[in-house]
Amino acid sequence: MGRGRVQLKRIENKISRQVTFSKRRTGLLKKAHEISVLCDAEVALIVFSTKGKLFEYSTDSSMERILERYERCSFTERQVANDSEQQGNWSLECPKLMARIEILERSLREDLDPMSLRELQHLEQQIDNGLKRVRARKNQLYNQSISELQKKERALHEQNNMLSKSASGTLQTREFMNEDEEAIAQIQPNTIQIPPWMLRHVNE
């Protein structure tokens, strides 16, 4: 009969746990070295024991350089994922785009020769995605500017129409007043002044 699957759980015995940690750690470091040599991969391995002791392994490119690459890739992927789920305000988008541009600039300043084909393709995809987002945002702002200008144009047109109607009404009112004055002047009888010496004869 074959051996059953052993259930993984914490080793309660402290001494056995320490011995197992030492053996597994050695095997893990050996596997990390093998995959880096056989597959020409950059590997960084960090292990802390229960007491907080550090054990690490990295390829010839050094731990710092590998961690820096990891930070760039993980940060970019997180930003792209967050941006696809949220509609960012431009005031919030600008710092994100600046951070991506800085990341790409740092990547381009590095020597591209050590980078593998997969890494170069990933970098190219980052650049393409960044350019697409910049173009999309630029077109959005351009359309918003056109819409705002059209609204202002309509508002000015309506204001001019109101001013024209107001001026036309004032002119018509003045014309009506002039016509009324002329009509009143025509209706009023002509007043004739009689000399005083004729008044006596009229009264008699």
PDB file of N, CA and C in Angstrom, residues 27-117:
ATOM      1  N   GLY A  27      17.362  22.758   2.085  1.00  0.00           N
ATOM      2  CA  GLY A  27      16.803  22.281   0.819  1.00  0.00           C
ATOM      3  C   GLY A  27      16.184  23.406   0.001  1.00  0.00           C
ATOM      4  N   LEU A  28      15.541  24.352   0.681  1.00  0.00           N
ATOM      5  CA  LEU A  28      14.924  25.476  -0.025  1.00  0.00           C
ATOM      6  C   LEU A  28      15.977  26.355  -0.684  1.00  0.00           C
ATOM      7  N   LEU A  29      17.059  26.635   0.029  1.00  0.00           N
ATOM      8  CA  LEU A  29      18.138  27.437  -0.549  1.00  0.00           C
ATOM      9  C   LEU A  29      18.785  26.712  -1.730  1.00  0.00           C
ATOM     10  N   LYS A  30      18.908  25.390  -1.612  1.00  0.00           N
ATOM     11  CA  LYS A  30      19.482  24.613  -2.713  1.00  0.00           C
ATOM     12  C   LYS A  30      18.588  24.672  -3.946  1.00  0.00           C
ATOM     13  N   LYS A  31      17.272  24.554  -3.749  1.00  0.00           N
ATOM     14  CA  LYS A  31      16.339  24.629  -4.873  1.00  0.00           C
ATOM     15  C   LYS A  31      16.369  26.016  -5.524  1.00  0.00           C
ATOM     16  N   ALA A  32      16.482  27.050  -4.714  1.00  0.00           N
ATOM     17  CA  ALA A  32      16.552  28.408  -5.263  1.00  0.00           C
ATOM     18  C   ALA A  32      17.798  28.576  -6.118  1.00  0.00           C
ATOM     19  N   HIS A  33      18.920  28.033  -5.651  1.00  0.00           N
ATOM     20  CA  HIS A  33      20.156  28.120  -6.433  1.00  0.00           C
ATOM     21  C   HIS A  33      20.034  27.328  -7.730  1.00  0.00           C
ATOM     22  N   GLU A  34      19.425  26.152  -7.667  1.00  0.00           N
ATOM     23  CA  GLU A  34      19.294  25.317  -8.859  1.00  0.00           C
ATOM     24  C   GLU A  34      18.431  25.996  -9.919  1.00  0.00           C
ATOM     25  N   ILE A  35      17.295  26.558  -9.524  1.00  0.00           N
ATOM     26  CA  ILE A  35      16.427  27.187 -10.524  1.00  0.00           C
ATOM     27  C   ILE A  35      17.076  28.426 -11.119  1.00  0.00           C
ATOM     28  N   SER A  36      17.902  29.131 -10.343  1.00  0.00           N
ATOM     29  CA  SER A  36      18.576  30.309 -10.892  1.00  0.00           C
ATOM     30  C   SER A  36      19.631  29.920 -11.918  1.00  0.00           C
ATOM     31  N   VAL A  37      20.313  28.791 -11.684  1.00  0.00           N
ATOM     32  CA  VAL A  37      21.361  28.349 -12.608  1.00  0.00           C
ATOM     33  C   VAL A  37      20.754  27.663 -13.829  1.00  0.00           C
ATOM     34  N   LEU A  38      19.835  26.739 -13.612  1.00  0.00           N
ATOM     35  CA  LEU A  38      19.268  25.964 -14.713  1.00  0.00           C
ATOM     36  C   LEU A  38      18.404  26.814 -15.641  1.00  0.00           C
ATOM     37  N   CYS A  39      17.661  27.729 -15.084  1.00  0.00           N
ATOM     38  CA  CYS A  39      16.689  28.502 -15.874  1.00  0.00           C
ATOM     39  C   CYS A  39      17.127  29.938 -16.114  1.00  0.00           C
ATOM     40  N   ASP A  40      18.327  30.292 -15.686  1.00  0.00           N
ATOM     41  CA  ASP A  40      18.833  31.659 -15.860  1.00  0.00           C
ATOM     42  C   ASP A  40      17.818  32.682 -15.323  1.00  0.00           C
ATOM     43  N   ALA A  41      17.316  32.396 -14.127  1.00  0.00           N
ATOM     44  CA  ALA A  41      16.300  33.255 -13.511  1.00  0.00           C
ATOM     45  C   ALA A  41      16.915  34.033 -12.354  1.00  0.00           C
ATOM     46  N   GLU A  42      16.367  35.215 -12.137  1.00  0.00           N
ATOM     47  CA  GLU A  42      16.771  36.000 -10.977  1.00  0.00           C
ATOM     48  C   GLU A  42      15.895  35.598  -9.795  1.00  0.00           C
ATOM     49  N   VAL A  43      16.527  35.124  -8.735  1.00  0.00           N
ATOM     50  CA  VAL A  43      15.806  34.586  -7.589  1.00  0.00           C
ATOM     51  C   VAL A  43      16.225  35.325  -6.330  1.00  0.00           C
ATOM     52  N   ALA A  44      15.239  35.677  -5.528  1.00  0.00           N
ATOM     53  CA  ALA A  44      15.486  36.271  -4.213  1.00  0.00           C
ATOM     54  C   ALA A  44      14.665  35.499  -3.194  1.00  0.00           C
ATOM     55  N   LEU A  45      15.316  35.004  -2.158  1.00  0.00           N
ATOM     56  CA  LEU A  45      14.651  34.205  -1.136  1.00  0.00           C
ATOM     57  C   LEU A  45      14.960  34.802   0.232  1.00  0.00           C
ATOM     58  N   ILE A  46      13.927  35.057   1.008  1.00  0.00           N
ATOM     59  CA  ILE A  46      14.069  35.632   2.348  1.00  0.00           C
ATOM     60  C   ILE A  46      13.309  34.755   3.325  1.00  0.00           C
ATOM     61  N   VAL A  47      13.990  34.321   4.381  1.00  0.00           N
ATOM     62  CA  VAL A  47      13.381  33.460   5.396  1.00  0.00           C
ATOM     63  C   VAL A  47      13.753  33.996   6.773  1.00  0.00           C
ATOM     64  N   PHE A  48      12.753  34.116   7.635  1.00  0.00           N
ATOM     65  CA  PHE A  48      12.973  34.485   9.030  1.00  0.00           C
ATOM     66  C   PHE A  48      12.588  33.297   9.910  1.00  0.00           C
ATOM     67  N   SER A  49      13.458  32.958  10.807  1.00  0.00           N
ATOM     68  CA  SER A  49      13.160  31.878  11.742  1.00  0.00           C
ATOM     69  C   SER A  49      12.190  32.361  12.815  1.00  0.00           C
ATOM     70  N   THR A  50      11.784  31.436  13.679  1.00  0.00           N
ATOM     71  CA  THR A  50      10.860  31.797  14.757  1.00  0.00           C
ATOM     72  C   THR A  50      11.457  32.864  15.667  1.00  0.00           C
ATOM     73  N   LYS A  51      12.754  32.809  15.866  1.00  0.00           N
ATOM     74  CA  LYS A  51      13.426  33.782  16.730  1.00  0.00           C
ATOM     75  C   LYS A  51      13.773  35.074  15.996  1.00  0.00           C
ATOM     76  N   GLY A  52      13.431  35.156  14.705  1.00  0.00           N
ATOM     77  CA  GLY A  52      13.683  36.378  13.954  1.00  0.00           C
ATOM     78  C   GLY A  52      15.013  36.418  13.232  1.00  0.00           C
ATOM     79  N   LYS A  53      15.722  35.291  13.161  1.00  0.00           N
ATOM     80  CA  LYS A  53      17.001  35.260  12.465  1.00  0.00           C
ATOM     81  C   LYS A  53      16.757  35.231  10.957  1.00  0.00           C
ATOM     82  N   LEU A  54      17.542  36.019  10.226  1.00  0.00           N
ATOM     83  CA  LEU A  54      17.357  36.169   8.784  1.00  0.00           C
ATOM     84  C   LEU A  54      18.236  35.196   8.015  1.00  0.00           C
ATOM     85  N   PHE A  55      17.618  34.546   7.031  1.00  0.00           N
ATOM     86  CA  PHE A  55      18.342  33.718   6.063  1.00  0.00           C
ATOM     87  C   PHE A  55      17.884  34.171   4.676  1.00  0.00           C
ATOM     88  N   GLU A  56      18.837  34.418   3.804  1.00  0.00           N
ATOM     89  CA  GLU A  56      18.472  34.918   2.480  1.00  0.00           C
ATOM     90  C   GLU A  56      19.386  34.347   1.412  1.00  0.00           C
ATOM     91  N   TYR A  57      18.857  34.373   0.178  1.00  0.00           N
ATOM     92  CA  TYR A  57      19.632  33.954  -0.991  1.00  0.00           C
ATOM     93  C   TYR A  57      19.205  34.818  -2.168  1.00  0.00           C
ATOM     94  N   SER A  58      20.180  35.220  -2.946  1.00  0.00           N
ATOM     95  CA  SER A  58      19.886  35.985  -4.159  1.00  0.00           C
ATOM     96  C   SER A  58      20.917  35.641  -5.212  1.00  0.00           C
ATOM     97  N   THR A  59      20.524  35.831  -6.464  1.00  0.00           N
ATOM     98  CA  THR A  59      21.443  35.575  -7.564  1.00  0.00           C
ATOM     99  C   THR A  59      22.481  36.686  -7.642  1.00  0.00           C
ATOM    100  N   ASP A  60      23.312  36.626  -8.679  1.00  0.00           N
ATOM    101  CA  ASP A  60      24.429  37.566  -8.784  1.00  0.00           C
ATOM    102  C   ASP A  60      23.983  39.021  -8.894  1.00  0.00           C
ATOM    103  N   SER A  61      22.730  39.262  -9.269  1.00  0.00           N
ATOM    104  CA  SER A  61      22.263  40.636  -9.459  1.00  0.00           C
ATOM    105  C   SER A  61      22.013  41.366  -8.140  1.00  0.00           C
ATOM    106  N   SER A  62      22.149  40.690  -7.015  1.00  0.00           N
ATOM    107  CA  SER A  62      22.017  41.242  -5.664  1.00  0.00           C
ATOM    108  C   SER A  62      20.562  41.358  -5.246  1.00  0.00           C
ATOM    109  N   MET A  63      20.361  41.229  -3.951  1.00  0.00           N
ATOM    110  CA  MET A  63      19.022  41.268  -3.370  1.00  0.00           C
ATOM    111  C   MET A  63      18.351  42.620  -3.595  1.00  0.00           C
ATOM    112  N   GLU A  64      19.116  43.712  -3.450  1.00  0.00           N
ATOM    113  CA  GLU A  64      18.534  45.051  -3.575  1.00  0.00           C
ATOM    114  C   GLU A  64      17.945  45.279  -4.967  1.00  0.00           C
ATOM    115  N   ARG A  65      18.669  44.860  -5.990  1.00  0.00           N
ATOM    116  CA  ARG A  65      18.194  45.075  -7.356  1.00  0.00           C
ATOM    117  C   ARG A  65      16.943  44.251  -7.639  1.00  0.00           C
ATOM    118  N   ILE A  66      16.892  43.014  -7.143  1.00  0.00           N
ATOM    119  CA  ILE A  66      15.718  42.173  -7.365  1.00  0.00           C
ATOM    120  C   ILE A  66      14.509  42.745  -6.640  1.00  0.00           C
ATOM    121  N   LEU A  67      14.701  43.201  -5.411  1.00  0.00           N
ATOM    122  CA  LEU A  67      13.589  43.788  -4.658  1.00  0.00           C
ATOM    123  C   LEU A  67      13.093  45.069  -5.311  1.00  0.00           C
ATOM    124  N   GLU A  68      14.024  45.827  -5.883  1.00  0.00           N
ATOM    125  CA  GLU A  68      13.609  47.049  -6.576  1.00  0.00           C
ATOM    126  C   GLU A  68      12.752  46.709  -7.796  1.00  0.00           C
ATOM    127  N   ARG A  69      13.132  45.698  -8.533  1.00  0.00           N
ATOM    128  CA  ARG A  69      12.330  45.271  -9.679  1.00  0.00           C
ATOM    129  C   ARG A  69      10.965  44.767  -9.231  1.00  0.00           C
ATOM    130  N   TYR A  70      10.941  44.043  -8.122  1.00  0.00           N
ATOM    131  CA  TYR A  70       9.665  43.546  -7.602  1.00  0.00           C
ATOM    132  C   TYR A  70       8.747  44.702  -7.210  1.00  0.00           C
ATOM    133  N   GLU A  71       9.301  45.716  -6.569  1.00  0.00           N
ATOM    134  CA  GLU A  71       8.499  46.876  -6.173  1.00  0.00           C
ATOM    135  C   GLU A  71       7.918  47.576  -7.399  1.00  0.00           C
ATOM    136  N   ARG A  72       8.714  47.721  -8.442  1.00  0.00           N
ATOM    137  CA  ARG A  72       8.230  48.379  -9.654  1.00  0.00           C
ATOM    138  C   ARG A  72       7.074  47.596 -10.276  1.00  0.00           C
ATOM    139  N   CYS A  73       7.274  46.287 -10.420  1.00  0.00           N
ATOM    140  CA  CYS A  73       6.246  45.469 -11.074  1.00  0.00           C
ATOM    141  C   CYS A  73       4.970  45.398 -10.245  1.00  0.00           C
ATOM    142  N   SER A  74       5.100  45.152  -8.953  1.00  0.00           N
ATOM    143  CA  SER A  74       3.908  45.020  -8.114  1.00  0.00           C
ATOM    144  C   SER A  74       3.172  46.337  -7.996  1.00  0.00           C
ATOM    145  N   PHE A  75       3.922  47.449  -7.912  1.00  0.00           N
ATOM    146  CA  PHE A  75       3.270  48.758  -7.803  1.00  0.00           C
ATOM    147  C   PHE A  75       2.495  49.072  -9.076  1.00  0.00           C
ATOM    148  N   THR A  76       3.097  48.806 -10.219  1.00  0.00           N
ATOM    149  CA  THR A  76       2.427  49.093 -11.487  1.00  0.00           C
ATOM    150  C   THR A  76       1.176  48.246 -11.653  1.00  0.00           C
ATOM    151  N   GLU A  77       1.262  46.960 -11.316  1.00  0.00           N
ATOM    152  CA  GLU A  77       0.099  46.083 -11.451  1.00  0.00           C
ATOM    153  C   GLU A  77      -1.025  46.510 -10.510  1.00  0.00           C
ATOM    154  N   ARG A  78      -0.671  46.923  -9.292  1.00  0.00           N
ATOM    155  CA  ARG A  78      -1.702  47.384  -8.356  1.00  0.00           C
ATOM    156  C   ARG A  78      -2.365  48.646  -8.866  1.00  0.00           C
ATOM    157  N   GLN A  79      -1.564  49.547  -9.407  1.00  0.00           N
ATOM    158  CA  GLN A  79      -2.129  50.796  -9.905  1.00  0.00           C
ATOM    159  C   GLN A  79      -3.054  50.560 -11.087  1.00  0.00           C
ATOM    160  N   VAL A  80      -2.649  49.675 -12.000  1.00  0.00           N
ATOM    161  CA  VAL A  80      -3.493  49.379 -13.162  1.00  0.00           C
ATOM    162  C   VAL A  80      -4.802  48.735 -12.721  1.00  0.00           C
ATOM    163  N   ALA A  81      -4.728  47.814 -11.744  1.00  0.00           N
ATOM    164  CA  ALA A  81      -5.944  47.157 -11.254  1.00  0.00           C
ATOM    165  C   ALA A  81      -6.877  48.148 -10.576  1.00  0.00           C
ATOM    166  N   ASN A  82      -6.312  49.039  -9.772  1.00  0.00           N
ATOM    167  CA  ASN A  82      -7.148  50.027  -9.082  1.00  0.00           C
ATOM    168  C   ASN A  82      -7.770  51.002 -10.066  1.00  0.00           C
ATOM    169  N   ASP A  83      -7.007  51.396 -11.074  1.00  0.00           N
ATOM    170  CA  ASP A  83      -7.524  52.367 -12.043  1.00  0.00           C
ATOM    171  C   ASP A  83      -8.643  51.778 -12.886  1.00  0.00           C
ATOM    172  N   SER A  84      -8.586  50.470 -13.151  1.00  0.00           N
ATOM    173  CA  SER A  84      -9.648  49.858 -13.945  1.00  0.00           C
ATOM    174  C   SER A  84     -10.949  49.752 -13.160  1.00  0.00           C
ATOM    175  N   GLU A  85     -10.878  49.766 -11.829  1.00  0.00           N
ATOM    176  CA  GLU A  85     -12.081  49.635 -11.015  1.00  0.00           C
ATOM    177  C   GLU A  85     -12.663  50.981 -10.606  1.00  0.00           C
ATOM    178  N   GLN A  86     -11.851  51.999 -10.541  1.00  0.00           N
ATOM    179  CA  GLN A  86     -12.306  53.302 -10.061  1.00  0.00           C
ATOM    180  C   GLN A  86     -12.150  54.337 -11.157  1.00  0.00           C
ATOM    181  N   GLN A  87     -13.085  55.271 -11.155  1.00  0.00           N
ATOM    182  CA  GLN A  87     -12.994  56.402 -12.071  1.00  0.00           C
ATOM    183  C   GLN A  87     -12.322  57.534 -11.310  1.00  0.00           C
ATOM    184  N   GLY A  88     -11.023  57.682 -11.562  1.00  0.00           N
ATOM    185  CA  GLY A  88     -10.262  58.669 -10.806  1.00  0.00           C
ATOM    186  C   GLY A  88     -10.491  60.083 -11.285  1.00  0.00           C
ATOM    187  N   ASN A  89     -10.455  60.965 -10.348  1.00  0.00           N
ATOM    188  CA  ASN A  89     -10.465  62.384 -10.677  1.00  0.00           C
ATOM    189  C   ASN A  89      -9.104  62.749 -11.247  1.00  0.00           C
ATOM    190  N   TRP A  90      -9.075  63.751 -12.140  1.00  0.00           N
ATOM    191  CA  TRP A  90      -7.804  64.118 -12.764  1.00  0.00           C
ATOM    192  C   TRP A  90      -6.778  64.557 -11.738  1.00  0.00           C
ATOM    193  N   SER A  91      -7.221  65.194 -10.664  1.00  0.00           N
ATOM    194  CA  SER A  91      -6.293  65.621  -9.621  1.00  0.00           C
ATOM    195  C   SER A  91      -5.659  64.436  -8.920  1.00  0.00           C
ATOM    196  N   LEU A  92      -6.331  63.285  -8.934  1.00  0.00           N
ATOM    197  CA  LEU A  92      -5.772  62.068  -8.365  1.00  0.00           C
ATOM    198  C   LEU A  92      -5.016  61.261  -9.409  1.00  0.00           C
ATOM    199  N   GLU A  93      -5.432  61.368 -10.668  1.00  0.00           N
ATOM    200  CA  GLU A  93      -4.777  60.617 -11.734  1.00  0.00           C
ATOM    201  C   GLU A  93      -3.382  61.159 -12.028  1.00  0.00           C
ATOM    202  N   CYS A  94      -3.224  62.452 -11.908  1.00  0.00           N
ATOM    203  CA  CYS A  94      -1.948  63.070 -12.274  1.00  0.00           C
ATOM    204  C   CYS A  94      -0.779  62.495 -11.474  1.00  0.00           C
ATOM    205  N   PRO A  95      -0.855  62.420 -10.122  1.00  0.00           N
ATOM    206  CA  PRO A  95       0.270  61.820  -9.393  1.00  0.00           C
ATOM    207  C   PRO A  95       0.535  60.374  -9.782  1.00  0.00           C
ATOM    208  N   LYS A  96      -0.537  59.614 -10.080  1.00  0.00           N
ATOM    209  CA  LYS A  96      -0.342  58.224 -10.475  1.00  0.00           C
ATOM    210  C   LYS A  96       0.416  58.127 -11.801  1.00  0.00           C
ATOM    211  N   LEU A  97       0.010  58.967 -12.761  1.00  0.00           N
ATOM    212  CA  LEU A  97       0.691  58.963 -14.056  1.00  0.00           C
ATOM    213  C   LEU A  97       2.144  59.398 -13.910  1.00  0.00           C
ATOM    214  N   MET A  98       2.387  60.390 -13.041  1.00  0.00           N
ATOM    215  CA  MET A  98       3.757  60.834 -12.817  1.00  0.00           C
ATOM    216  C   MET A  98       4.596  59.713 -12.204  1.00  0.00           C
ATOM    217  N   ALA A  99       4.007  58.948 -11.286  1.00  0.00           N
ATOM    218  CA  ALA A  99       4.732  57.830 -10.679  1.00  0.00           C
ATOM    219  C   ALA A  99       5.067  56.769 -11.722  1.00  0.00           C
ATOM    220  N   ARG A 100       4.122  56.504 -12.619  1.00  0.00           N
ATOM    221  CA  ARG A 100       4.389  55.514 -13.674  1.00  0.00           C
ATOM    222  C   ARG A 100       5.473  55.988 -14.625  1.00  0.00           C
ATOM    223  N   ILE A 101       5.408  57.263 -14.973  1.00  0.00           N
ATOM    224  CA  ILE A 101       6.436  57.807 -15.864  1.00  0.00           C
ATOM    225  C   ILE A 101       7.808  57.697 -15.216  1.00  0.00           C
ATOM    226  N   GLU A 102       7.865  57.979 -13.912  1.00  0.00           N
ATOM    227  CA  GLU A 102       9.143  57.871 -13.202  1.00  0.00           C
ATOM    228  C   GLU A 102       9.646  56.433 -13.202  1.00  0.00           C
ATOM    229  N   ILE A 103       8.713  55.485 -13.006  1.00  0.00           N
ATOM    230  CA  ILE A 103       9.108  54.074 -13.029  1.00  0.00           C
ATOM    231  C   ILE A 103       9.654  53.692 -14.401  1.00  0.00           C
ATOM    232  N   LEU A 104       8.977  54.125 -15.451  1.00  0.00           N
ATOM    233  CA  LEU A 104       9.428  53.804 -16.805  1.00  0.00           C
ATOM    234  C   LEU A 104      10.766  54.457 -17.106  1.00  0.00           C
ATOM    235  N   GLU A 105      10.954  55.687 -16.614  1.00  0.00           N
ATOM    236  CA  GLU A 105      12.232  56.358 -16.840  1.00  0.00           C
ATOM    237  C   GLU A 105      13.366  55.601 -16.156  1.00  0.00           C
ATOM    238  N   ARG A 106      13.114  55.147 -14.938  1.00  0.00           N
ATOM    239  CA  ARG A 106      14.146  54.373 -14.251  1.00  0.00           C
ATOM    240  C   ARG A 106      14.436  53.072 -14.994  1.00  0.00           C
ATOM    241  N   SER A 107      13.379  52.457 -15.508  1.00  0.00           N
ATOM    242  CA  SER A 107      13.568  51.204 -16.243  1.00  0.00           C
ATOM    243  C   SER A 107      14.377  51.425 -17.519  1.00  0.00           C
ATOM    244  N   LEU A 108      14.094  52.533 -18.211  1.00  0.00           N
ATOM    245  CA  LEU A 108      14.797  52.805 -19.460  1.00  0.00           C
ATOM    246  C   LEU A 108      16.243  53.213 -19.214  1.00  0.00           C
ATOM    247  N   ARG A 109      16.507  53.806 -18.033  1.00  0.00           N
ATOM    248  CA  ARG A 109      17.894  54.175 -17.729  1.00  0.00           C
ATOM    249  C   ARG A 109      18.749  52.945 -17.443  1.00  0.00           C
ATOM    250  N   GLU A 110      18.101  51.870 -17.024  1.00  0.00           N
ATOM    251  CA  GLU A 110      18.857  50.660 -16.745  1.00  0.00           C
ATOM    252  C   GLU A 110      19.337  50.010 -18.049  1.00  0.00           C
ATOM    253  N   ASP A 111      20.361  49.188 -17.890  1.00  0.00           N
ATOM    254  CA  ASP A 111      20.868  48.445 -19.041  1.00  0.00           C
ATOM    255  C   ASP A 111      19.848  47.378 -19.422  1.00  0.00           C
ATOM    256  N   LEU A 112      19.401  47.395 -20.655  1.00  0.00           N
ATOM    257  CA  LEU A 112      18.381  46.445 -21.097  1.00  0.00           C
ATOM    258  C   LEU A 112      18.963  45.085 -21.467  1.00  0.00           C
ATOM    259  N   ASP A 113      20.269  44.995 -21.590  1.00  0.00           N
ATOM    260  CA  ASP A 113      20.871  43.729 -22.015  1.00  0.00           C
ATOM    261  C   ASP A 113      20.591  42.572 -21.050  1.00  0.00           C
ATOM    262  N   PRO A 114      20.675  42.778 -19.732  1.00  0.00           N
ATOM    263  CA  PRO A 114      20.418  41.638 -18.834  1.00  0.00           C
ATOM    264  C   PRO A 114      18.965  41.194 -18.813  1.00  0.00           C
ATOM    265  N   MET A 115      18.060  41.983 -19.348  1.00  0.00           N
ATOM    266  CA  MET A 115      16.639  41.653 -19.268  1.00  0.00           C
ATOM    267  C   MET A 115      16.293  40.547 -20.259  1.00  0.00           C
ATOM    268  N   SER A 116      15.440  39.637 -19.804  1.00  0.00           N
ATOM    269  CA  SER A 116      15.009  38.537 -20.663  1.00  0.00           C
ATOM    270  C   SER A 116      13.920  39.009 -21.628  1.00  0.00           C
ATOM    271  N   LEU A 117      13.538  38.119 -22.544  1.00  0.00           N
ATOM    272  CA  LEU A 117      12.494  38.457 -23.514  1.00  0.00           C
ATOM    273  C   LEU A 117      11.168  38.738 -22.814  1.00  0.00           C
TER     274      LEU A 117
END
